[in-house]
Amino acid sequence: MASVITEQEKLIGKGIKRKEDPRLITGTATYVDDMQLPGMHHACIVRSPYAAANIKSIDIKAALETPGVVAVYTGAAVKDVGPVPCGASLPGLRVPHHHILAQDRVYFVGHPVAVVVATDRYIARDGADLVEVDYDVLPAVADPEKALADGAPAVHPQWPDNVAFNFHQENGEVEKVFAEAEVVVKQRITSQRLIPSSMETRAVLAEYRSGEKALTIYSSSQIPHLLRTLVAGMLGVPEHKLRVVVPEVGGGFGSKLNVYAEEALMGWIAMKTGKPVKWIESRRENFLTTIHGRGHVDYYEIAAKKDGTITGIRLKLIQDLGAYHQLLTPAIPTLSVLMMPGLYRCQTICADIVGVFTNCVPTDAYRGAGRPEATHGIERMVDMLAAELKMDAAELRLKNFIQPGEFPFASATGLTYDSGDYAKPLKKALDIVNYMGLREQQRKARAEGRWMGIGMSTYGEICAFGPSPATPAGGWESASVRIEPSGKITVHTGVSPHGQGEETTFSQIVADELGVDFNDVVVLHGDTAIVQYGIGTFGSRGTAVGGTALYFALQELKAKIKRFGAMLLDTDSVVYEEGRCACRKTGNSVSLAEIAGASYRAMKLPPGTEPGMMATYFWEPPNFTFPFGAHIVVTEVDKETGVVTIQRYVAVDDCGKILNPLIVAGQVHGGVAQGIGQSLYEHGIYDDNGQLLTGEFMDYAIPKITMMPWIESEHTETPSPVNPLGVKGVGEAGTIGCSPAVVNSVVDALSPLGVRHLDMPLSPEKIWKVLQGGQA
Amino acid sequence: MKVTGSHLVPLDRARVYSMLQDPEVLAACMPGCEKLEKSGEDSYTMKMKMALAAISGQFDGKVSITDQNPPGSFRLLVEGTSKIGFMKGGGLLTLTTEGDATCVAYEGDVQVGGTLAAVGQRLIDATSKMMIKRFFEKLIAVQP
């Protein structure tokens, strides 16, 4: 990759190595747990071992008597702290009051009941073991369909039906289309609960300076500014007296797009005790108490003509919400509904969501957030329709795609797809795998008694969240660019990169726009005291929305640079190229450093121009972006053991313009890894009593490197008209495209046995049972 | 989780039955049992240490015996809580004569929660079988 960068060379589109990586791979980055403050205490949280129980009493005496234990707090102490916020609003949504510590009842295993503060982490843990909680155990329900049944235990006694909300959306003449359909295919499809499993668990450090009445919360978060606004509200701290700092974050995948009880709790303890307090989530706590993803039971129906034209899609979506709403819990399944037509022209849809309370940890955004579930559903249904019609799966897709001339395209669910050529990545992927040849190979394999499968998915995404009216807390993003007196450049971005590599891509944008050295740019983020308000990093928005804000800030700055340049060169008209302002007439020029220096010394100012060299831009996106792509997976199923081997994985993703192919490849690889995790291995399982049975990596199988196939990653580039960079976003593409392609491939492999559908994960045990003639 | 099985004890049925009702015998035979005290008619409080994979803990619990039908059968209920979660097990023990010996058959349910369930569930079956096996081995060894 480019190791020597000359100023003239355009950096956008090049595979520049990430600026972030040296500190990450040498262990010199600073995470919350690396931070030590004088007099710092440590907190350990006492959590419920029961999924549903009344708290009869809590005895903290023995814990308090432990040498080194400073304080123990229970629900009563923090009952006036505001509830853990739910940012989503839906008509008729039932929102249980979510205290930061349980009051008189616990609702899921892991529910925080008390907190022990001590002089070191081990003493805090010992103290927590000495807190005696007397529970009166109640019946629990952990399965959303069981929770809807008559007589099921009520998660929240005030709502005996366990229904948090119903949501309905439809377009077109649904009843008529289904009544007149030549073919209707129906299937129940699940997207199982997943546990996000970021490498760094959650981590919070809070410090209160009583003299200044100022609270600082360091947290491993994706949304520093929203966290500040919401925690300030919970604690009753004026927002300008709360600073949130997000240092290095070891992964989030949506699980840190949230405001958690512990963030407010540590702030409250710091204020109460006057000492800094740190809480580092253990891995077991992470399994139990950080949000889970997915949790769908979907009932699909697809109507079509005999020629394969899809005429209608109907969906009943049962969303397992868990016991509470975290920040976006109820909104996630609505994204599935928005995405339900996929890339197909079909204008008749009907969706009903029922959001169900269960005695489990809440579900919320996890990589893809609602869109992997929707894509899995529609792409499985299209394959089943193809099987029913005895049509080729690729042919059926090509027949139903929205065509390139139809953009902007008004989808059945009310979205406006920005741009696309959906056949292009599919055809490219089919070419790469030599599809016809592969089918021939499959015939031979079957003749030899081997179960080989070919599966595809063609996915669409909603990315670059998003227009503010369509998001709970604003969907714009901010950037400020400051050229220092020496000509070095400091960027403040409102997004909060935690693995997406924007310190690199944003430096590329600045380097190209201002014609400066890539290494002369620093990108700062994640500290509310130094960065202007921003929304954060999620929903594949960092570069598409944050990068665009930066682009516009740079345009404003360039105009100012030119005004100073013209003044210094004593001319009316200058061009700005390669880091210099030049007068075409005289041939004289002046460097950016000279211009910057002059702007701060301000001996003379251009008319109507302020001193200094800084611009800030808040960009409101007019629309989402809609990336798309095609993944093809070749599998073979071991007849003896049921083990699925992925023999080829081809991903052709169109994420709009690619700023850095190395970073895009990393996003695709990571996304596919998590998609394969869901397809083959991962399943967060609760037993009937609400006990999490997959509470560690021995039981919850995330793919290891040896379980990953080689990923052949290719692209087509259809620029987005939504932003001047033409980028669409790629953070979630791999996850969204992956699972239906893998499952379609395995179902295809086993289709000679009459297999029509399999629910994830496709564990060897499940496949083995199918091979033995049983039911999956 | 269901637990079923049987063990042969080389003693007559009435003897085995009375041993299984004797707190001192039970305390001596239950693996990890540190204390078993009578707390009422046919009920006892118990302290017991238990280890499962990488986790271990001290359980405080209750043992109660119901539905006595000497010398043929009785029902046993064990409940315990600890820092690593809770356990609850109950079942029917049936004693039948087999020659000079007695066959003790058991059929019951074990429920666990908390860390015990989250990190230990895949070992519970094997661990409970091992604990029951040890119990009967000791029972044979301690016979007065």
PDB file of C-alpha atoms in Angstrom, chain A residues 221-224 254 256-257 477 494-498 500 502 535-543:
ATOM      1  CA  SER A 221     -19.499   4.593  24.201  1.00  0.00           C
ATOM      2  CA  GLN A 222     -20.470   5.240  20.596  1.00  0.00           C
ATOM      3  CA  ILE A 223     -22.421   8.430  21.418  1.00  0.00           C
ATOM      4  CA  PRO A 224     -20.558  10.825  23.750  1.00  0.00           C
ATOM      5  CA  GLY A 254     -24.298  -1.086  18.369  1.00  0.00           C
ATOM      6  CA  LYS A 256     -22.519   0.916  23.004  1.00  0.00           C
ATOM      7  CA  LEU A 257     -25.065   2.990  21.082  1.00  0.00           C
ATOM      8  CA  GLU A 477     -23.457  15.513  11.984  1.00  0.00           C
ATOM      9  CA  GLY A 494     -19.018  14.847  16.092  1.00  0.00           C
ATOM     10  CA  VAL A 495     -18.918  11.176  15.189  1.00  0.00           C
ATOM     11  CA  SER A 496     -17.202   8.834  17.583  1.00  0.00           C
ATOM     12  CA  PRO A 497     -15.105   6.334  15.635  1.00  0.00           C
ATOM     13  CA  HIS A 498     -14.308   3.113  17.464  1.00  0.00           C
ATOM     14  CA  GLN A 500     -14.228   2.520  11.650  1.00  0.00           C
ATOM     15  CA  GLU A 502     -12.190   7.816  10.392  1.00  0.00           C
ATOM     16  CA  ILE A 535     -24.597  12.564  17.130  1.00  0.00           C
ATOM     17  CA  GLY A 536     -22.115   9.693  17.081  1.00  0.00           C
ATOM     18  CA  THR A 537     -21.145   6.562  15.209  1.00  0.00           C
ATOM     19  CA  PHE A 538     -23.775   3.978  14.285  1.00  0.00           C
ATOM     20  CA  GLY A 539     -25.941   2.997  11.318  1.00  0.00           C
ATOM     21  CA  SER A 540     -23.064   3.269   8.824  1.00  0.00           C
ATOM     22  CA  ARG A 541     -23.155   7.040   9.201  1.00  0.00           C
ATOM     23  CA  GLY A 542     -19.613   8.016  10.261  1.00  0.00           C
ATOM     24  CA  THR A 543     -18.169   8.818   6.863  1.00  0.00           C
TER      25      THR A 543
END
